[in-house]
Amino acid sequence: MKENVYVGNAHLDSVADRGWLLGHFKPAGDVTHSEDVEVKWYVHPRGDQRAQWVTGEKRTALLILISGRFRVELPGRSVLLEKQGDYVVWGRDVDHSWFAEEESVVLTVRWPSIAGYAVPEAGFE
């Protein structure tokens, strides 16, 4: 019987899948597979930015700053996460992008887990 428990390290495990630890993109049957939620732990180097804006968003997202200085761009608004624990939440139909002003560790939670938001070949979700 397969054990339904996984123990890991977010920093080490995030390297394998562009930071994503949970979501629809993990192997079916694995405890890390979910169509309900996605969780990402990512260390963004200074100057890292999303290659293009997400448009037509169908998910809700929560970004929490662990360390660094991270800017989230929303229509008509720029949100700066600069103190540990600063966070932003946005809902469906809110376009967005982001930029790492300093090396930043960001925890992202999105729901539900929906395919189709990856930037082709360059950049990250």
mmCIF file with all atom_site columns, C-alpha atoms in Angstrom:
data_model
loop_
_atom_site.group_PDB
_atom_site.id
_atom_site.type_symbol
_atom_site.label_atom_id
_atom_site.label_alt_id
_atom_site.label_comp_id
_atom_site.label_asym_id
_atom_site.label_entity_id
_atom_site.label_seq_id
_atom_site.pdbx_PDB_ins_code
_atom_site.Cartn_x
_atom_site.Cartn_y
_atom_site.Cartn_z
_atom_site.occupancy
_atom_site.B_iso_or_equiv
_atom_site.pdbx_formal_charge
_atom_site.auth_seq_id
_atom_site.auth_comp_id
_atom_site.auth_asym_id
_atom_site.auth_atom_id
_atom_site.pdbx_PDB_model_num
ATOM 1   C CA . MET A 1 1   ? 0.000   0.000  0.000   1.00 0.00 ? 1   MET A CA 1
ATOM 2   C CA . LYS A 1 2   ? 1.371   3.412  -0.976  1.00 0.00 ? 2   LYS A CA 1
ATOM 3   C CA . GLU A 1 3   ? 1.881   5.762  1.965   1.00 0.00 ? 3   GLU A CA 1
ATOM 4   C CA . ASN A 1 4   ? -0.258  8.896  1.658   1.00 0.00 ? 4   ASN A CA 1
ATOM 5   C CA . VAL A 1 5   ? 2.354   11.102 3.339   1.00 0.00 ? 5   VAL A CA 1
ATOM 6   C CA . TYR A 1 6   ? 5.199   13.152 1.880   1.00 0.00 ? 6   TYR A CA 1
ATOM 7   C CA . VAL A 1 7   ? 7.894   14.882 3.913   1.00 0.00 ? 7   VAL A CA 1
ATOM 8   C CA . GLY A 1 8   ? 10.274  17.251 2.196   1.00 0.00 ? 8   GLY A CA 1
ATOM 9   C CA . ASN A 1 9   ? 11.935  20.632 2.153   1.00 0.00 ? 9   ASN A CA 1
ATOM 10  C CA . ALA A 1 10  ? 10.191  23.406 0.221   1.00 0.00 ? 10  ALA A CA 1
ATOM 11  C CA . HIS A 1 11  ? 13.453  25.029 -0.824  1.00 0.00 ? 11  HIS A CA 1
ATOM 12  C CA . LEU A 1 12  ? 14.907  21.770 -2.171  1.00 0.00 ? 12  LEU A CA 1
ATOM 13  C CA . ASP A 1 13  ? 11.683  20.344 -3.619  1.00 0.00 ? 13  ASP A CA 1
ATOM 14  C CA . SER A 1 14  ? 10.780  23.582 -5.403  1.00 0.00 ? 14  SER A CA 1
ATOM 15  C CA . VAL A 1 15  ? 13.718  23.217 -7.797  1.00 0.00 ? 15  VAL A CA 1
ATOM 16  C CA . ALA A 1 16  ? 12.106  20.280 -9.594  1.00 0.00 ? 16  ALA A CA 1
ATOM 17  C CA . ASP A 1 17  ? 8.923   22.024 -10.776 1.00 0.00 ? 17  ASP A CA 1
ATOM 18  C CA . ARG A 1 18  ? 9.593   25.781 -10.987 1.00 0.00 ? 18  ARG A CA 1
ATOM 19  C CA . GLY A 1 19  ? 8.696   26.129 -7.332  1.00 0.00 ? 19  GLY A CA 1
ATOM 20  C CA . TRP A 1 20  ? 5.370   24.326 -7.352  1.00 0.00 ? 20  TRP A CA 1
ATOM 21  C CA . LEU A 1 21  ? 4.945   21.850 -4.494  1.00 0.00 ? 21  LEU A CA 1
ATOM 22  C CA . LEU A 1 22  ? 1.243   20.969 -4.934  1.00 0.00 ? 22  LEU A CA 1
ATOM 23  C CA . GLY A 1 23  ? -1.157  21.142 -7.858  1.00 0.00 ? 23  GLY A CA 1
ATOM 24  C CA . HIS A 1 24  ? -2.780  19.507 -10.861 1.00 0.00 ? 24  HIS A CA 1
ATOM 25  C CA . PHE A 1 25  ? 0.621   19.201 -12.560 1.00 0.00 ? 25  PHE A CA 1
ATOM 26  C CA . LYS A 1 26  ? 1.969   16.693 -10.005 1.00 0.00 ? 26  LYS A CA 1
ATOM 27  C CA . PRO A 1 27  ? 1.632   12.959 -10.802 1.00 0.00 ? 27  PRO A CA 1
ATOM 28  C CA . ALA A 1 28  ? -1.901  11.581 -10.478 1.00 0.00 ? 28  ALA A CA 1
ATOM 29  C CA . GLY A 1 29  ? -2.228  9.417  -7.396  1.00 0.00 ? 29  GLY A CA 1
ATOM 30  C CA . ASP A 1 30  ? 0.564   11.268 -5.602  1.00 0.00 ? 30  ASP A CA 1
ATOM 31  C CA . VAL A 1 31  ? -0.321  13.037 -2.340  1.00 0.00 ? 31  VAL A CA 1
ATOM 32  C CA . THR A 1 32  ? 1.072   16.256 -3.913  1.00 0.00 ? 32  THR A CA 1
ATOM 33  C CA . HIS A 1 33  ? -1.462  16.093 -6.769  1.00 0.00 ? 33  HIS A CA 1
ATOM 34  C CA . SER A 1 34  ? -4.439  18.416 -6.302  1.00 0.00 ? 34  SER A CA 1
ATOM 35  C CA . GLU A 1 35  ? -7.028  19.993 -8.520  1.00 0.00 ? 35  GLU A CA 1
ATOM 36  C CA . ASP A 1 36  ? -8.249  22.095 -5.592  1.00 0.00 ? 36  ASP A CA 1
ATOM 37  C CA . VAL A 1 37  ? -5.137  24.074 -4.672  1.00 0.00 ? 37  VAL A CA 1
ATOM 38  C CA . GLU A 1 38  ? -1.606  24.928 -5.829  1.00 0.00 ? 38  GLU A CA 1
ATOM 39  C CA . VAL A 1 39  ? 1.278   25.812 -3.499  1.00 0.00 ? 39  VAL A CA 1
ATOM 40  C CA . LYS A 1 40  ? 4.567   27.341 -4.600  1.00 0.00 ? 40  LYS A CA 1
ATOM 41  C CA . TRP A 1 41  ? 7.767   28.184 -2.691  1.00 0.00 ? 41  TRP A CA 1
ATOM 42  C CA . TYR A 1 42  ? 10.179  30.096 -4.840  1.00 0.00 ? 42  TYR A CA 1
ATOM 43  C CA . VAL A 1 43  ? 13.413  32.041 -4.428  1.00 0.00 ? 43  VAL A CA 1
ATOM 44  C CA . HIS A 1 44  ? 13.262  34.814 -7.033  1.00 0.00 ? 44  HIS A CA 1
ATOM 45  C CA . PRO A 1 45  ? 16.645  36.357 -7.871  1.00 0.00 ? 45  PRO A CA 1
ATOM 46  C CA . ARG A 1 46  ? 16.851  40.167 -7.902  1.00 0.00 ? 46  ARG A CA 1
ATOM 47  C CA . GLY A 1 47  ? 15.372  41.448 -11.164 1.00 0.00 ? 47  GLY A CA 1
ATOM 48  C CA . ASP A 1 48  ? 13.310  38.322 -11.837 1.00 0.00 ? 48  ASP A CA 1
ATOM 49  C CA . GLN A 1 49  ? 10.001  39.170 -13.458 1.00 0.00 ? 49  GLN A CA 1
ATOM 50  C CA . ARG A 1 50  ? 7.049   37.448 -15.030 1.00 0.00 ? 50  ARG A CA 1
ATOM 51  C CA . ALA A 1 51  ? 7.557   37.294 -18.803 1.00 0.00 ? 51  ALA A CA 1
ATOM 52  C CA . GLN A 1 52  ? 3.991   38.462 -19.487 1.00 0.00 ? 52  GLN A CA 1
ATOM 53  C CA . TRP A 1 53  ? 0.866   39.454 -17.583 1.00 0.00 ? 53  TRP A CA 1
ATOM 54  C CA . VAL A 1 54  ? -1.665  36.797 -16.604 1.00 0.00 ? 54  VAL A CA 1
ATOM 55  C CA . THR A 1 55  ? -4.978  37.747 -18.203 1.00 0.00 ? 55  THR A CA 1
ATOM 56  C CA . GLY A 1 56  ? -8.358  36.095 -17.907 1.00 0.00 ? 56  GLY A CA 1
ATOM 57  C CA . GLU A 1 57  ? -7.525  34.798 -14.421 1.00 0.00 ? 57  GLU A CA 1
ATOM 58  C CA . LYS A 1 58  ? -9.884  32.089 -13.175 1.00 0.00 ? 58  LYS A CA 1
ATOM 59  C CA . ARG A 1 59  ? -8.180  31.449 -9.825  1.00 0.00 ? 59  ARG A CA 1
ATOM 60  C CA . THR A 1 60  ? -7.851  33.205 -6.484  1.00 0.00 ? 60  THR A CA 1
ATOM 61  C CA . ALA A 1 61  ? -4.282  33.768 -5.311  1.00 0.00 ? 61  ALA A CA 1
ATOM 62  C CA . LEU A 1 62  ? -2.446  34.556 -2.081  1.00 0.00 ? 62  LEU A CA 1
ATOM 63  C CA . LEU A 1 63  ? 1.219   35.634 -2.147  1.00 0.00 ? 63  LEU A CA 1
ATOM 64  C CA . ILE A 1 64  ? 3.120   35.884 1.156   1.00 0.00 ? 64  ILE A CA 1
ATOM 65  C CA . LEU A 1 65  ? 6.589   37.416 1.362   1.00 0.00 ? 65  LEU A CA 1
ATOM 66  C CA . ILE A 1 66  ? 9.008   35.288 3.382   1.00 0.00 ? 66  ILE A CA 1
ATOM 67  C CA . SER A 1 67  ? 12.035  37.502 2.674   1.00 0.00 ? 67  SER A CA 1
ATOM 68  C CA . GLY A 1 68  ? 13.210  40.142 0.221   1.00 0.00 ? 68  GLY A CA 1
ATOM 69  C CA . ARG A 1 69  ? 11.284  42.866 -1.611  1.00 0.00 ? 69  ARG A CA 1
ATOM 70  C CA . PHE A 1 70  ? 8.682   41.790 -4.168  1.00 0.00 ? 70  PHE A CA 1
ATOM 71  C CA . ARG A 1 71  ? 6.308   43.886 -6.285  1.00 0.00 ? 71  ARG A CA 1
ATOM 72  C CA . VAL A 1 72  ? 2.964   42.606 -7.572  1.00 0.00 ? 72  VAL A CA 1
ATOM 73  C CA . GLU A 1 73  ? 1.423   44.520 -10.457 1.00 0.00 ? 73  GLU A CA 1
ATOM 74  C CA . LEU A 1 74  ? -2.359  44.632 -10.666 1.00 0.00 ? 74  LEU A CA 1
ATOM 75  C CA . PRO A 1 75  ? -4.538  46.720 -12.994 1.00 0.00 ? 75  PRO A CA 1
ATOM 76  C CA . GLY A 1 76  ? -4.169  50.326 -11.858 1.00 0.00 ? 76  GLY A CA 1
ATOM 77  C CA . ARG A 1 77  ? -2.244  49.311 -8.731  1.00 0.00 ? 77  ARG A CA 1
ATOM 78  C CA . SER A 1 78  ? 1.237   48.262 -7.694  1.00 0.00 ? 78  SER A CA 1
ATOM 79  C CA . VAL A 1 79  ? 1.604   46.398 -4.389  1.00 0.00 ? 79  VAL A CA 1
ATOM 80  C CA . LEU A 1 80  ? 5.009   46.274 -2.691  1.00 0.00 ? 80  LEU A CA 1
ATOM 81  C CA . LEU A 1 81  ? 5.673   43.383 -0.314  1.00 0.00 ? 81  LEU A CA 1
ATOM 82  C CA . GLU A 1 82  ? 8.660   44.498 1.759   1.00 0.00 ? 82  GLU A CA 1
ATOM 83  C CA . LYS A 1 83  ? 8.316   43.153 5.306   1.00 0.00 ? 83  LYS A CA 1
ATOM 84  C CA . GLN A 1 84  ? 8.318   39.471 6.194   1.00 0.00 ? 84  GLN A CA 1
ATOM 85  C CA . GLY A 1 85  ? 4.700   38.360 6.281   1.00 0.00 ? 85  GLY A CA 1
ATOM 86  C CA . ASP A 1 86  ? 3.376   41.059 3.923   1.00 0.00 ? 86  ASP A CA 1
ATOM 87  C CA . TYR A 1 87  ? 0.830   39.518 1.601   1.00 0.00 ? 87  TYR A CA 1
ATOM 88  C CA . VAL A 1 88  ? -1.651  40.244 -1.162  1.00 0.00 ? 88  VAL A CA 1
ATOM 89  C CA . VAL A 1 89  ? -4.759  38.349 -2.212  1.00 0.00 ? 89  VAL A CA 1
ATOM 90  C CA . TRP A 1 90  ? -6.644  38.771 -5.468  1.00 0.00 ? 90  TRP A CA 1
ATOM 91  C CA . GLY A 1 91  ? -9.620  36.990 -6.919  1.00 0.00 ? 91  GLY A CA 1
ATOM 92  C CA . ARG A 1 92  ? -10.829 35.775 -10.254 1.00 0.00 ? 92  ARG A CA 1
ATOM 93  C CA . ASP A 1 93  ? -10.770 38.174 -13.190 1.00 0.00 ? 93  ASP A CA 1
ATOM 94  C CA . VAL A 1 94  ? -7.824  40.163 -11.766 1.00 0.00 ? 94  VAL A CA 1
ATOM 95  C CA . ASP A 1 95  ? -4.917  40.341 -14.235 1.00 0.00 ? 95  ASP A CA 1
ATOM 96  C CA . HIS A 1 96  ? -1.450  40.426 -12.670 1.00 0.00 ? 96  HIS A CA 1
ATOM 97  C CA . SER A 1 97  ? 2.306   40.341 -13.041 1.00 0.00 ? 97  SER A CA 1
ATOM 98  C CA . TRP A 1 98  ? 5.260   40.591 -10.639 1.00 0.00 ? 98  TRP A CA 1
ATOM 99  C CA . PHE A 1 99  ? 8.869   41.772 -10.212 1.00 0.00 ? 99  PHE A CA 1
ATOM 100 C CA . ALA A 1 100 ? 11.530  40.878 -7.613  1.00 0.00 ? 100 ALA A CA 1
ATOM 101 C CA . GLU A 1 101 ? 13.165  44.149 -6.497  1.00 0.00 ? 101 GLU A CA 1
ATOM 102 C CA . GLU A 1 102 ? 15.543  42.128 -4.312  1.00 0.00 ? 102 GLU A CA 1
ATOM 103 C CA . GLU A 1 103 ? 16.150  38.398 -4.022  1.00 0.00 ? 103 GLU A CA 1
ATOM 104 C CA . SER A 1 104 ? 12.820  37.287 -2.597  1.00 0.00 ? 104 SER A CA 1
ATOM 105 C CA . VAL A 1 105 ? 11.344  34.136 -1.148  1.00 0.00 ? 105 VAL A CA 1
ATOM 106 C CA . VAL A 1 106 ? 7.610   34.045 -1.868  1.00 0.00 ? 106 VAL A CA 1
ATOM 107 C CA . LEU A 1 107 ? 4.987   31.506 -0.854  1.00 0.00 ? 107 LEU A CA 1
ATOM 108 C CA . THR A 1 108 ? 2.080   31.368 -3.303  1.00 0.00 ? 108 THR A CA 1
ATOM 109 C CA . VAL A 1 109 ? -1.239  29.589 -2.787  1.00 0.00 ? 109 VAL A CA 1
ATOM 110 C CA . ARG A 1 110 ? -3.763  29.494 -5.654  1.00 0.00 ? 110 ARG A CA 1
ATOM 111 C CA . TRP A 1 111 ? -7.132  27.847 -5.964  1.00 0.00 ? 111 TRP A CA 1
ATOM 112 C CA . PRO A 1 112 ? -8.466  25.977 -7.787  1.00 0.00 ? 112 PRO A CA 1
ATOM 113 C CA . SER A 1 113 ? -5.600  24.301 -9.644  1.00 0.00 ? 113 SER A CA 1
ATOM 114 C CA . ILE A 1 114 ? -6.197  24.921 -13.347 1.00 0.00 ? 114 ILE A CA 1
ATOM 115 C CA . ALA A 1 115 ? -3.942  24.147 -16.319 1.00 0.00 ? 115 ALA A CA 1
ATOM 116 C CA . GLY A 1 116 ? -3.069  26.727 -18.953 1.00 0.00 ? 116 GLY A CA 1
ATOM 117 C CA . TYR A 1 117 ? -1.310  29.587 -17.190 1.00 0.00 ? 117 TYR A CA 1
ATOM 118 C CA . ALA A 1 118 ? 2.356   28.744 -17.805 1.00 0.00 ? 118 ALA A CA 1
ATOM 119 C CA . VAL A 1 119 ? 4.348   31.238 -19.850 1.00 0.00 ? 119 VAL A CA 1
ATOM 120 C CA . PRO A 1 120 ? 5.726   29.379 -22.892 1.00 0.00 ? 120 PRO A CA 1
ATOM 121 C CA . GLU A 1 121 ? 9.424   28.485 -22.585 1.00 0.00 ? 121 GLU A CA 1
ATOM 122 C CA . ALA A 1 122 ? 10.533  31.596 -20.640 1.00 0.00 ? 122 ALA A CA 1
ATOM 123 C CA . GLY A 1 123 ? 9.397   32.683 -17.224 1.00 0.00 ? 123 GLY A CA 1
ATOM 124 C CA . PHE A 1 124 ? 7.330   31.296 -14.427 1.00 0.00 ? 124 PHE A CA 1
ATOM 125 C CA . GLU A 1 125 ? 3.735   31.207 -13.355 1.00 0.00 ? 125 GLU A CA 1
#
